[in-house]
Amino acid sequence: MTTRPTLAALATALAVVVGCGPTDSPRQAVVPAQGKVKLKDGKVPEGAEVTLLPANDDSPDGVKPRGRVGKDGTFRLTTYPGASAEPDGAPPGEYRVAIRWTTRKRASAVDPDEGGPPGPPSLAGDRFGEKYSNPKSSGLRVTVAADGSLSPSVLVLVN
Amino acid sequence: MTTAVRTRRGFTLIELLVVIAIIAILIGLLLPAVQKVREAAARSTCQNNLKQLGLALHNYEGSRGQFPPAAKWDFDAPAGSPTNYNRHSMFAYILPEIEQGTVANIYTFDSQWSTAPNRAAIATPIKTFQCPSATNPRFTTTSAGYQRATSDYAPLAGLNPQLANLGVIQPRGTSGYTEGGFGLGAYQGFFVNVWKDRDPTTRHGDVRDGLSNTIAVVECAERPKLFVRDKEIAVALEDLDNPDNSTNGSGQVTGAPWSQPRIQIVIDGFTPGANTFFGPRVINATNASEVWSRHTGGANLLYGDGSVRFLRDSITADDFASLVTRGAGDIARND
């Protein structure tokens, strides 16, 4: 009977020893999630970048599900990028939302030798004027339900 | 009789085994030491490369009154033909200053860096642009079939202001984004990106935090392969330093050639466990346009004053941000 606590103590000690060194926060279970944004006038901010920040977790290495707005206004969230560019989803819960729209109004020619579409580095001006770039002050919130649906289902933005 | 036996006596098996064992132990002790010396030598060669880049930058500044741009983009050239724009990397500007006059002579700024007139120049590997600890193939080959020599260093243009918005670092002021412009406001780093050659670049007076407190060139080794921590991984990461929404290919990073404008980087922070940007790690977390080196425990960095320092990878994102910004009024704590 006494061996069991001893074993448990040993296992704990081992876990502590193994756990030393840099540890990653454990990955959370994700559900495929997609939402929709549109402008007040009904247009779509194609190419805008949507970043979710957990409502109650400000730790720098917390999850930050992200997605790009497509032609039809939908964005699919990726929490843990994998080998394919296919979005994996987001952990259910409440989030604050940041949206930046830095794609240029005028598309330019594509040079395949650039290794992808060309573009100026980092983030030209945000076409929302930074109104939604801070999730704490953007006023946008979404909840990811267990089935992957987002509420509100459409975020309406003012350009 | 007995004397004859004694003189003919050799070693016993045990004695031989003991000797071999001792030699094996000695070799075992020596090999790691040799490895360490080799790594130390590679590290100091790397530091010397950065030092040369620092001298080259200051030579350039001395003759022109301003530093070269992180990259010149010429973005609003008329759409249609890819060669209608005309882009160049920082490294192309300093070729004459690092005694690469022959490459500089065959490199033309009148033509886009990747077009036919420049293909001989961009295929030339340049030792000063390579860290000897890195083992990358030193070339990337395009779909069109020509080669481009790579660099393990990258000019640093600043911080992604989203790092502050998402709470990873302290806010430092307004981002100062302008429509179509490249300015990062309070998050601007040492180098600036410009549209045209006539646009102003960095002058001494712009670096208000002090040249010795501002990082200019960083290590970003082993591109185009993608590494997270010290593992090569097959993950498709977004190219955040490019707003046209491209995703790097799985296990790939763009911006490897020294001649490619996209070699310039903006610090985005990284969370290695989740493979996502906007995390707290800034050194040796990933080489996807972040600071990453083959050296154990940190990376070599060239500061604006021409000094080269080794920064530990345990540095916090906020302390590092203070060293990246050039005029935010934030002086980093001594490390």
Tab-separated table of C-alpha atoms in Angstrom:
chain	number	residue	atom	x	y	z
A	1	MET	CA	0.000	0.000	0.000
A	2	THR	CA	2.840	2.374	0.810
A	3	THR	CA	4.431	1.931	-2.594
A	4	ARG	CA	1.692	3.862	-4.314
A	5	PRO	CA	2.431	7.267	-2.697
A	6	THR	CA	6.129	6.593	-3.222
A	7	LEU	CA	5.540	5.917	-6.904
A	8	ALA	CA	3.406	9.015	-7.183
A	9	ALA	CA	6.124	11.083	-5.509
A	10	LEU	CA	8.712	9.631	-7.896
A	11	ALA	CA	6.528	10.393	-10.905
A	12	THR	CA	6.014	13.949	-9.668
A	13	ALA	CA	9.735	14.405	-9.121
A	14	LEU	CA	10.399	13.094	-12.630
A	15	ALA	CA	7.769	15.414	-14.101
A	16	VAL	CA	9.372	18.351	-12.301
A	17	VAL	CA	12.831	17.436	-13.556
A	18	VAL	CA	11.625	16.871	-17.127
A	19	GLY	CA	9.509	19.987	-16.947
A	20	CYS	CA	12.500	22.177	-16.179
A	21	GLY	CA	13.816	24.273	-19.011
A	22	PRO	CA	11.698	26.245	-21.427
A	23	THR	CA	8.206	24.869	-21.576
A	24	ASP	CA	5.512	25.781	-24.034
A	25	SER	CA	2.044	26.451	-22.832
A	26	PRO	CA	-0.049	23.382	-23.695
A	27	ARG	CA	-1.998	23.586	-26.894
A	28	GLN	CA	-5.720	24.097	-26.582
A	29	ALA	CA	-8.316	22.121	-28.505
A	30	VAL	CA	-9.561	24.064	-31.502
A	31	VAL	CA	-12.756	23.886	-33.528
A	32	PRO	CA	-12.912	25.008	-37.178
A	33	ALA	CA	-14.228	28.544	-36.927
A	34	GLN	CA	-15.114	31.189	-39.442
A	35	GLY	CA	-16.693	34.607	-39.213
A	36	LYS	CA	-17.643	37.430	-41.487
A	37	VAL	CA	-16.918	41.138	-41.693
A	38	LYS	CA	-18.332	43.828	-43.911
A	39	LEU	CA	-18.222	47.571	-44.170
A	40	LYS	CA	-21.208	49.694	-43.267
A	41	ASP	CA	-21.876	50.348	-46.943
A	42	GLY	CA	-21.967	46.630	-47.615
A	43	LYS	CA	-18.542	46.416	-49.254
A	44	VAL	CA	-15.977	43.858	-48.189
A	45	PRO	CA	-12.570	44.770	-46.743
A	46	GLU	CA	-10.844	42.061	-48.737
A	47	GLY	CA	-7.415	41.204	-47.405
A	48	ALA	CA	-7.959	42.687	-43.951
A	49	GLU	CA	-6.238	40.836	-41.138
A	50	VAL	CA	-8.373	39.724	-38.196
A	51	THR	CA	-6.592	38.889	-34.938
A	52	LEU	CA	-8.391	37.553	-31.880
A	53	LEU	CA	-7.118	38.157	-28.365
A	54	PRO	CA	-8.669	36.143	-25.511
A	55	ALA	CA	-11.012	38.314	-23.437
A	56	ASN	CA	-9.431	37.312	-20.145
A	57	ASP	CA	-5.865	36.357	-21.020
A	58	ASP	CA	-3.262	39.035	-21.589
A	59	SER	CA	-0.215	36.772	-21.444
A	60	PRO	CA	2.121	37.437	-24.390
A	61	ASP	CA	2.230	33.776	-25.387
A	62	GLY	CA	-1.546	33.282	-25.173
A	63	VAL	CA	-3.408	32.082	-28.253
A	64	LYS	CA	-3.986	34.660	-30.984
A	65	PRO	CA	-6.201	33.108	-33.663
A	66	ARG	CA	-5.831	34.966	-36.942
A	67	GLY	CA	-7.495	35.036	-40.301
A	68	ARG	CA	-7.591	36.960	-43.585
A	69	VAL	CA	-10.781	38.346	-45.014
A	70	GLY	CA	-11.641	36.770	-48.349
A	71	LYS	CA	-13.560	38.099	-51.336
A	72	ASP	CA	-16.937	37.293	-49.784
A	73	GLY	CA	-16.081	38.834	-46.421
A	74	THR	CA	-15.487	35.598	-44.538
A	75	PHE	CA	-12.359	34.856	-42.577
A	76	ARG	CA	-11.291	31.464	-41.312
A	77	LEU	CA	-9.254	31.376	-38.145
A	78	THR	CA	-5.867	29.741	-37.677
A	79	THR	CA	-4.532	29.211	-34.175
A	80	TYR	CA	-1.690	26.766	-34.744
A	81	PRO	CA	-0.301	26.991	-38.310
A	82	GLY	CA	0.420	23.597	-39.776
A	83	ALA	CA	2.129	22.210	-42.840
A	84	SER	CA	-0.660	23.346	-45.122
A	85	ALA	CA	-2.095	26.830	-45.236
A	86	GLU	CA	-5.460	25.289	-44.310
A	87	PRO	CA	-6.882	27.050	-41.209
A	88	ASP	CA	-7.260	24.788	-38.186
A	89	GLY	CA	-9.748	26.848	-36.180
A	90	ALA	CA	-9.836	28.494	-32.773
A	91	PRO	CA	-10.419	27.425	-29.162
A	92	PRO	CA	-14.021	28.170	-28.102
A	93	GLY	CA	-14.351	31.197	-25.853
A	94	GLU	CA	-14.656	34.950	-25.718
A	95	TYR	CA	-12.286	37.193	-27.657
A	96	ARG	CA	-11.456	40.813	-28.279
A	97	VAL	CA	-10.854	41.556	-31.960
A	98	ALA	CA	-8.242	43.585	-33.825
A	99	ILE	CA	-8.650	44.263	-37.526
A	100	ARG	CA	-6.116	45.917	-39.806
A	101	TRP	CA	-6.615	46.493	-43.508
A	102	THR	CA	-3.320	47.184	-45.167
A	103	THR	CA	-3.847	45.892	-48.654
A	104	ARG	CA	-3.316	48.556	-51.202
A	105	LYS	CA	-6.124	50.116	-53.173
A	106	ARG	CA	-4.245	49.663	-56.399
A	107	ALA	CA	-2.877	46.223	-57.090
A	108	SER	CA	0.475	46.060	-58.776
A	109	ALA	CA	2.012	43.569	-61.121
A	110	VAL	CA	3.275	40.301	-59.767
A	111	ASP	CA	6.888	39.349	-60.162
A	112	PRO	CA	7.108	35.591	-59.631
A	113	ASP	CA	10.806	35.932	-58.877
A	114	GLU	CA	10.010	37.850	-55.723
A	115	GLY	CA	8.889	34.559	-54.221
A	116	GLY	CA	5.252	35.591	-54.106
A	117	PRO	CA	3.222	38.669	-54.781
A	118	PRO	CA	5.260	41.830	-54.407
A	119	GLY	CA	4.596	44.276	-51.680
A	120	PRO	CA	6.172	46.894	-49.573
A	121	PRO	CA	7.443	45.552	-46.322
A	122	SER	CA	5.464	45.639	-43.199
A	123	LEU	CA	2.195	47.171	-43.233
A	124	ALA	CA	1.516	50.227	-45.197
A	125	GLY	CA	-1.192	52.483	-43.808
A	126	ASP	CA	-4.257	50.912	-42.246
A	127	ARG	CA	-7.319	51.842	-44.284
A	128	PHE	CA	-9.375	52.010	-41.090
A	129	GLY	CA	-6.993	54.628	-39.719
A	130	GLU	CA	-5.930	52.332	-36.845
A	131	LYS	CA	-9.472	52.422	-35.499
A	132	TYR	CA	-9.621	48.680	-34.970
A	133	SER	CA	-5.950	47.771	-34.602
A	134	ASN	CA	-5.994	47.616	-30.799
A	135	PRO	CA	-8.216	44.771	-29.564
A	136	LYS	CA	-8.630	46.474	-26.192
A	137	SER	CA	-10.082	49.637	-27.663
A	138	SER	CA	-11.592	48.414	-30.922
A	139	GLY	CA	-14.950	47.741	-29.300
A	140	LEU	CA	-15.209	44.513	-31.283
A	141	ARG	CA	-15.870	41.272	-29.461
A	142	VAL	CA	-16.744	37.814	-30.665
A	143	THR	CA	-17.531	34.531	-28.993
A	144	VAL	CA	-16.441	31.292	-30.592
A	145	ALA	CA	-19.044	28.654	-29.771
A	146	ALA	CA	-18.245	24.990	-29.287
A	147	ASP	CA	-19.566	24.263	-32.778
A	148	GLY	CA	-17.244	26.849	-34.321
A	149	SER	CA	-19.863	29.474	-35.054
A	150	LEU	CA	-19.036	33.058	-34.195
A	151	SER	CA	-21.391	35.480	-32.501
A	152	PRO	CA	-22.015	38.086	-33.663
A	153	SER	CA	-21.896	36.322	-36.997
A	154	VAL	CA	-21.096	39.510	-38.939
A	155	LEU	CA	-18.871	42.322	-37.712
A	156	VAL	CA	-19.859	45.625	-39.262
A	157	LEU	CA	-17.005	48.103	-39.637
A	158	VAL	CA	-16.997	51.804	-40.345
A	159	ASN	CA	-14.453	52.799	-42.943
B	1	MET	CA	66.824	-18.565	-19.004
B	2	THR	CA	64.784	-16.312	-16.744
B	3	THR	CA	66.427	-13.153	-18.146
B	4	ALA	CA	65.615	-14.227	-21.717
B	5	VAL	CA	61.948	-14.708	-20.820
B	6	ARG	CA	61.851	-11.322	-19.121
B	7	THR	CA	63.261	-9.474	-22.139
B	8	ARG	CA	60.825	-11.156	-24.539
B	9	ARG	CA	57.819	-10.346	-22.371
B	10	GLY	CA	55.277	-8.086	-24.214
B	11	PHE	CA	52.094	-6.361	-23.008
B	12	THR	CA	49.263	-8.347	-21.580
B	13	LEU	CA	45.821	-7.968	-23.115
B	14	ILE	CA	44.625	-6.105	-20.022
B	15	GLU	CA	47.427	-3.566	-20.284
B	16	LEU	CA	46.625	-2.939	-23.952
B	17	LEU	CA	42.933	-2.531	-23.209
B	18	VAL	CA	43.686	-0.066	-20.420
B	19	VAL	CA	45.907	2.001	-22.714
B	20	ILE	CA	43.276	1.993	-25.453
B	21	ALA	CA	40.619	2.977	-22.935
B	22	ILE	CA	42.740	5.876	-21.677
B	23	ILE	CA	43.351	7.088	-25.232
B	24	ALA	CA	39.627	6.820	-25.962
B	25	ILE	CA	38.792	8.889	-22.896
B	26	LEU	CA	41.352	11.518	-23.889
B	27	ILE	CA	39.901	11.750	-27.403
B	28	GLY	CA	36.437	11.910	-25.908
B	29	LEU	CA	37.522	14.842	-23.783
B	30	LEU	CA	39.209	16.582	-26.685
B	31	LEU	CA	36.521	16.352	-29.378
B	32	PRO	CA	33.888	18.520	-27.701
B	33	ALA	CA	36.621	21.074	-26.997
B	34	VAL	CA	37.534	21.095	-30.696
B	35	GLN	CA	33.887	21.575	-31.591
B	36	LYS	CA	33.675	24.477	-29.168
B	37	VAL	CA	36.759	26.104	-30.642
B	38	ARG	CA	35.362	25.699	-34.145
B	39	GLU	CA	32.057	27.267	-33.071
B	40	ALA	CA	33.883	30.088	-31.294
B	41	ALA	CA	35.918	30.735	-34.440
B	42	ALA	CA	32.776	30.739	-36.576
B	43	ARG	CA	31.114	33.121	-34.148
B	44	SER	CA	33.979	35.565	-34.265
B	45	THR	CA	34.079	35.378	-38.081
B	46	CYS	CA	30.380	36.180	-37.998
B	47	GLN	CA	31.021	39.136	-35.700
B	48	ASN	CA	33.756	40.300	-38.031
B	49	ASN	CA	31.351	40.132	-40.988
B	50	LEU	CA	28.892	42.329	-39.134
B	51	LYS	CA	31.706	44.684	-38.190
B	52	GLN	CA	32.615	44.994	-41.873
B	53	LEU	CA	28.981	45.735	-42.689
B	54	GLY	CA	29.049	48.427	-40.006
B	55	LEU	CA	32.146	50.025	-41.502
B	56	ALA	CA	30.609	49.811	-44.961
B	57	LEU	CA	27.434	51.515	-43.768
B	58	HIS	CA	29.419	54.341	-42.201
B	59	ASN	CA	31.582	54.680	-45.300
B	60	TYR	CA	28.414	54.952	-47.337
B	61	GLU	CA	27.058	57.532	-44.906
B	62	GLY	CA	30.341	59.409	-45.023
B	63	SER	CA	30.195	59.901	-48.763
B	64	ARG	CA	26.458	60.509	-49.141
B	65	GLY	CA	25.332	62.018	-45.873
B	66	GLN	CA	22.780	59.287	-45.213
B	67	PHE	CA	22.653	55.534	-44.718
B	68	PRO	CA	21.311	53.247	-47.464
B	69	PRO	CA	17.610	52.305	-47.266
B	70	ALA	CA	16.486	48.941	-45.878
B	71	ALA	CA	15.166	48.467	-49.384
B	72	LYS	CA	13.975	50.600	-52.246
B	73	TRP	CA	10.550	49.519	-53.473
B	74	ASP	CA	9.453	51.808	-56.273
B	75	PHE	CA	6.022	50.407	-55.636
B	76	ASP	CA	3.792	52.667	-57.646
B	77	ALA	CA	5.384	52.060	-60.987
B	78	PRO	CA	2.663	51.390	-63.545
B	79	ALA	CA	1.153	47.948	-63.242
B	80	GLY	CA	1.481	45.565	-66.128
B	81	SER	CA	4.999	44.377	-66.550
B	82	PRO	CA	6.897	43.030	-63.573
B	83	THR	CA	9.937	44.944	-64.665
B	84	ASN	CA	8.115	48.232	-64.468
B	85	TYR	CA	9.173	48.476	-60.916
B	86	ASN	CA	12.678	48.732	-59.804
B	87	ARG	CA	13.570	47.388	-56.370
B	88	HIS	CA	16.842	46.938	-54.607
B	89	SER	CA	18.061	45.586	-51.306
B	90	MET	CA	20.265	47.431	-48.823
B	91	PHE	CA	23.120	45.020	-49.547
B	92	ALA	CA	23.232	46.071	-53.188
B	93	TYR	CA	23.918	49.671	-52.140
B	94	ILE	CA	26.960	48.833	-50.022
B	95	LEU	CA	28.713	46.467	-52.457
B	96	PRO	CA	31.456	48.993	-53.320
B	97	GLU	CA	32.080	49.648	-49.620
B	98	ILE	CA	32.890	46.019	-48.835
B	99	GLU	CA	35.404	45.711	-51.653
B	100	GLN	CA	32.980	43.935	-53.955
B	101	GLY	CA	33.624	46.390	-56.758
B	102	THR	CA	33.484	43.661	-59.377
B	103	VAL	CA	29.967	42.652	-58.352
B	104	ALA	CA	28.993	46.302	-58.000
B	105	ASN	CA	30.205	46.917	-61.542
B	106	ILE	CA	27.914	44.273	-63.022
B	107	TYR	CA	24.957	45.209	-60.813
B	108	THR	CA	22.698	47.872	-62.272
B	109	PHE	CA	20.211	49.959	-60.328
B	110	ASP	CA	18.470	50.821	-63.587
B	111	SER	CA	16.817	47.425	-63.686
B	112	GLN	CA	14.759	45.412	-61.190
B	113	TRP	CA	17.109	43.311	-59.044
B	114	SER	CA	15.846	39.973	-60.369
B	115	THR	CA	15.848	40.775	-64.075
B	116	ALA	CA	18.298	39.563	-66.709
B	117	PRO	CA	20.895	42.370	-66.456
B	118	ASN	CA	21.427	41.583	-62.759
B	119	ARG	CA	21.403	37.783	-62.831
B	120	ALA	CA	25.162	37.352	-62.885
B	121	ALA	CA	25.564	39.747	-59.965
B	122	ILE	CA	22.849	38.246	-57.775
B	123	ALA	CA	24.221	34.740	-58.304
B	124	THR	CA	27.522	35.765	-56.724
B	125	PRO	CA	27.939	34.485	-53.171
B	126	ILE	CA	29.598	37.079	-50.929
B	127	LYS	CA	31.448	35.811	-47.871
B	128	THR	CA	30.793	38.958	-45.862
B	129	PHE	CA	27.068	38.257	-46.116
B	130	GLN	CA	27.387	34.698	-44.795
B	131	CYS	CA	27.677	33.414	-41.235
B	132	PRO	CA	30.062	30.409	-41.196
B	133	SER	CA	27.957	28.686	-38.522
B	134	ALA	CA	25.058	28.480	-40.933
B	135	THR	CA	24.924	25.500	-43.246
B	136	ASN	CA	22.355	26.601	-45.769
B	137	PRO	CA	22.903	25.818	-49.444
B	138	ARG	CA	23.879	29.480	-50.008
B	139	PHE	CA	21.672	29.629	-53.092
B	140	THR	CA	18.016	29.627	-53.951
B	141	THR	CA	16.932	28.644	-57.412
B	142	THR	CA	13.838	30.218	-58.893
B	143	SER	CA	11.180	28.619	-61.006
B	144	ALA	CA	12.787	30.404	-63.934
B	145	GLY	CA	15.917	28.367	-63.215
B	146	TYR	CA	18.513	30.960	-62.259
B	147	GLN	CA	20.329	31.131	-58.968
B	148	ARG	CA	20.448	33.807	-56.310
B	149	ALA	CA	23.067	33.839	-53.581
B	150	THR	CA	21.745	34.160	-50.044
B	151	SER	CA	22.661	36.176	-46.983
B	152	ASP	CA	22.481	35.291	-43.304
B	153	TYR	CA	22.098	38.925	-42.284
B	154	ALA	CA	19.222	41.334	-42.657
B	155	PRO	CA	18.680	45.073	-42.249
B	156	LEU	CA	16.224	45.836	-39.453
B	157	ALA	CA	13.460	48.308	-40.271
B	158	GLY	CA	11.579	48.338	-36.987
B	159	LEU	CA	8.879	46.735	-34.885
B	160	ASN	CA	5.410	45.691	-35.890
B	161	PRO	CA	3.178	48.112	-33.917
B	162	GLN	CA	0.671	45.272	-33.463
B	163	LEU	CA	3.080	43.897	-30.846
B	164	ALA	CA	2.090	46.828	-28.630
B	165	ASN	CA	-1.590	46.682	-29.568
B	166	LEU	CA	-1.735	43.011	-28.634
B	167	GLY	CA	-0.002	43.659	-25.318
B	168	VAL	CA	3.288	41.859	-25.991
B	169	ILE	CA	5.353	45.031	-25.463
B	170	GLN	CA	4.629	48.374	-23.845
B	171	PRO	CA	3.122	50.984	-26.199
B	172	ARG	CA	5.683	53.523	-27.399
B	173	GLY	CA	3.570	56.133	-29.079
B	174	THR	CA	1.726	56.408	-32.323
B	175	SER	CA	2.575	54.121	-35.174
B	176	GLY	CA	2.647	57.029	-37.584
B	177	TYR	CA	1.447	54.918	-40.465
B	178	THR	CA	0.702	56.994	-43.484
B	179	GLU	CA	-1.400	55.840	-46.368
B	180	GLY	CA	0.967	54.147	-48.729
B	181	GLY	CA	3.970	55.165	-46.696
B	182	PHE	CA	6.512	53.037	-44.928
B	183	GLY	CA	7.019	55.090	-41.767
B	184	LEU	CA	6.528	53.096	-38.571
B	185	GLY	CA	6.392	56.151	-36.303
B	186	ALA	CA	7.594	55.421	-32.796
B	187	TYR	CA	8.241	51.828	-33.871
B	188	GLN	CA	10.646	52.820	-36.628
B	189	GLY	CA	13.961	50.987	-36.555
B	190	PHE	CA	17.372	52.036	-37.816
B	191	PHE	CA	16.722	51.530	-41.521
B	192	VAL	CA	13.807	52.974	-43.448
B	193	ASN	CA	12.165	51.575	-46.549
B	194	VAL	CA	11.802	54.030	-49.400
B	195	TRP	CA	9.845	54.204	-52.614
B	196	LYS	CA	12.295	56.113	-54.746
B	197	ASP	CA	16.002	56.773	-54.658
B	198	ARG	CA	15.326	60.447	-54.017
B	199	ASP	CA	13.431	59.708	-50.784
B	200	PRO	CA	15.345	60.555	-47.610
B	201	THR	CA	16.793	57.641	-45.659
B	202	THR	CA	18.399	57.452	-42.214
B	203	ARG	CA	20.648	60.286	-41.067
B	204	HIS	CA	22.596	60.400	-37.828
B	205	GLY	CA	20.129	62.896	-36.389
B	206	ASP	CA	17.204	60.521	-36.953
B	207	VAL	CA	18.609	58.024	-34.465
B	208	ARG	CA	17.590	59.972	-31.384
B	209	ASP	CA	17.910	56.994	-29.032
B	210	GLY	CA	21.605	57.002	-29.851
B	211	LEU	CA	23.530	55.000	-32.429
B	212	SER	CA	24.926	52.752	-29.701
B	213	ASN	CA	21.393	51.960	-28.451
B	214	THR	CA	19.895	51.073	-31.814
B	215	ILE	CA	20.267	47.813	-33.723
B	216	ALA	CA	20.953	48.159	-37.450
B	217	VAL	CA	21.722	44.721	-38.910
B	218	VAL	CA	20.708	41.383	-37.422
B	219	GLU	CA	21.349	37.729	-38.061
B	220	CYS	CA	18.590	35.872	-39.871
B	221	ALA	CA	20.375	32.729	-40.962
B	222	GLU	CA	19.556	29.643	-43.021
B	223	ARG	CA	16.837	31.211	-45.123
B	224	PRO	CA	15.091	30.018	-47.346
B	225	LYS	CA	14.638	27.004	-45.068
B	226	LEU	CA	12.241	27.588	-42.196
B	227	PHE	CA	13.430	26.942	-38.661
B	228	VAL	CA	11.557	27.168	-35.381
B	229	ARG	CA	14.000	27.131	-32.475
B	230	ASP	CA	16.745	24.853	-33.838
B	231	LYS	CA	14.447	22.520	-35.778
B	232	GLU	CA	13.704	22.708	-39.460
B	233	ILE	CA	9.941	22.377	-39.714
B	234	ALA	CA	7.325	22.065	-42.441
B	235	VAL	CA	4.880	24.762	-41.442
B	236	ALA	CA	3.288	27.401	-43.657
B	237	LEU	CA	3.738	30.803	-41.993
B	238	GLU	CA	2.313	34.060	-43.192
B	239	ASP	CA	4.758	36.616	-44.494
B	240	LEU	CA	3.814	39.445	-42.154
B	241	ASP	CA	6.328	41.879	-43.589
B	242	ASN	CA	4.340	41.894	-46.786
B	243	PRO	CA	0.737	43.125	-46.735
B	244	ASP	CA	-0.275	41.444	-49.963
B	245	ASN	CA	-1.315	38.482	-47.872
B	246	SER	CA	1.090	35.917	-49.139
B	247	THR	CA	1.848	32.805	-47.203
B	248	ASN	CA	5.316	31.393	-47.313
B	249	GLY	CA	5.415	27.914	-48.778
B	250	SER	CA	5.443	25.110	-46.247
B	251	GLY	CA	8.871	25.036	-44.623
B	252	GLN	CA	9.958	28.054	-46.647
B	253	VAL	CA	10.897	31.643	-45.901
B	254	THR	CA	11.102	34.319	-48.570
B	255	GLY	CA	13.742	36.991	-48.637
B	256	ALA	CA	16.800	34.759	-48.592
B	257	PRO	CA	18.888	36.317	-51.414
B	258	TRP	CA	21.079	39.236	-50.382
B	259	SER	CA	19.788	41.066	-53.432
B	260	GLN	CA	16.086	40.624	-52.623
B	261	PRO	CA	14.397	43.698	-51.105
B	262	ARG	CA	12.295	41.417	-48.929
B	263	ILE	CA	15.399	40.488	-46.974
B	264	GLN	CA	14.706	43.478	-44.743
B	265	ILE	CA	12.847	42.483	-41.606
B	266	VAL	CA	10.432	43.930	-39.086
B	267	ILE	CA	10.242	42.332	-35.646
B	268	ASP	CA	6.929	40.562	-35.132
B	269	GLY	CA	7.651	38.417	-32.048
B	270	PHE	CA	7.025	34.675	-31.986
B	271	THR	CA	5.566	31.925	-29.816
B	272	PRO	CA	7.576	28.810	-30.735
B	273	GLY	CA	5.181	26.328	-29.081
B	274	ALA	CA	2.265	27.503	-31.207
B	275	ASN	CA	4.228	28.552	-34.329
B	276	THR	CA	2.492	31.916	-34.254
B	277	PHE	CA	3.673	35.506	-34.545
B	278	PHE	CA	2.974	38.257	-31.996
B	279	GLY	CA	4.564	36.200	-29.231
B	280	PRO	CA	7.133	37.073	-26.576
B	281	ARG	CA	10.271	35.496	-28.090
B	282	VAL	CA	12.418	37.664	-30.342
B	283	ILE	CA	15.794	35.927	-30.711
B	284	ASN	CA	16.375	32.397	-32.061
B	285	ALA	CA	12.643	31.623	-32.066
B	286	THR	CA	12.235	31.427	-35.837
B	287	ASN	CA	14.079	32.615	-38.933
B	288	ALA	CA	10.837	33.636	-40.649
B	289	SER	CA	11.930	37.264	-40.942
B	290	GLU	CA	12.911	37.351	-37.265
B	291	VAL	CA	16.283	37.394	-35.516
B	292	TRP	CA	17.725	33.897	-35.688
B	293	SER	CA	21.267	32.545	-35.645
B	294	ARG	CA	23.098	29.250	-35.479
B	295	HIS	CA	24.980	30.394	-32.375
B	296	THR	CA	24.014	28.793	-29.086
B	297	GLY	CA	22.100	31.016	-26.703
B	298	GLY	CA	21.749	34.183	-28.757
B	299	ALA	CA	22.627	36.115	-31.880
B	300	ASN	CA	25.151	38.698	-33.071
B	301	LEU	CA	23.790	42.134	-33.772
B	302	LEU	CA	25.323	45.183	-35.411
B	303	TYR	CA	24.459	48.461	-33.717
B	304	GLY	CA	24.236	51.826	-35.390
B	305	ASP	CA	27.573	52.948	-33.985
B	306	GLY	CA	29.331	50.056	-35.745
B	307	SER	CA	29.747	47.914	-32.627
B	308	VAL	CA	28.816	44.232	-32.701
B	309	ARG	CA	27.265	42.649	-29.651
B	310	PHE	CA	25.943	39.215	-28.765
B	311	LEU	CA	22.444	39.305	-27.294
B	312	ARG	CA	21.080	36.403	-25.251
B	313	ASP	CA	17.924	34.762	-26.537
B	314	SER	CA	16.360	35.154	-23.081
B	315	ILE	CA	15.956	38.908	-23.621
B	316	THR	CA	12.380	40.086	-23.130
B	317	ALA	CA	10.473	41.419	-26.119
B	318	ASP	CA	10.132	44.805	-24.434
B	319	ASP	CA	13.859	45.217	-23.731
B	320	PHE	CA	14.628	44.156	-27.276
B	321	ALA	CA	12.049	46.599	-28.619
B	322	SER	CA	13.920	49.422	-26.876
B	323	LEU	CA	17.027	48.450	-28.835
B	324	VAL	CA	15.109	48.275	-32.118
B	325	THR	CA	13.382	51.661	-32.015
B	326	ARG	CA	15.582	54.519	-33.077
B	327	GLY	CA	13.683	57.497	-31.707
B	328	ALA	CA	11.069	56.338	-29.195
B	329	GLY	CA	12.999	57.707	-26.235
B	330	ASP	CA	13.327	54.255	-24.721
B	331	ILE	CA	16.788	53.233	-23.589
B	332	ALA	CA	17.169	49.534	-22.888
B	333	ARG	CA	18.390	48.285	-19.567
B	334	ASN	CA	21.930	47.008	-19.655
B	335	ASP	CA	22.027	43.317	-20.379
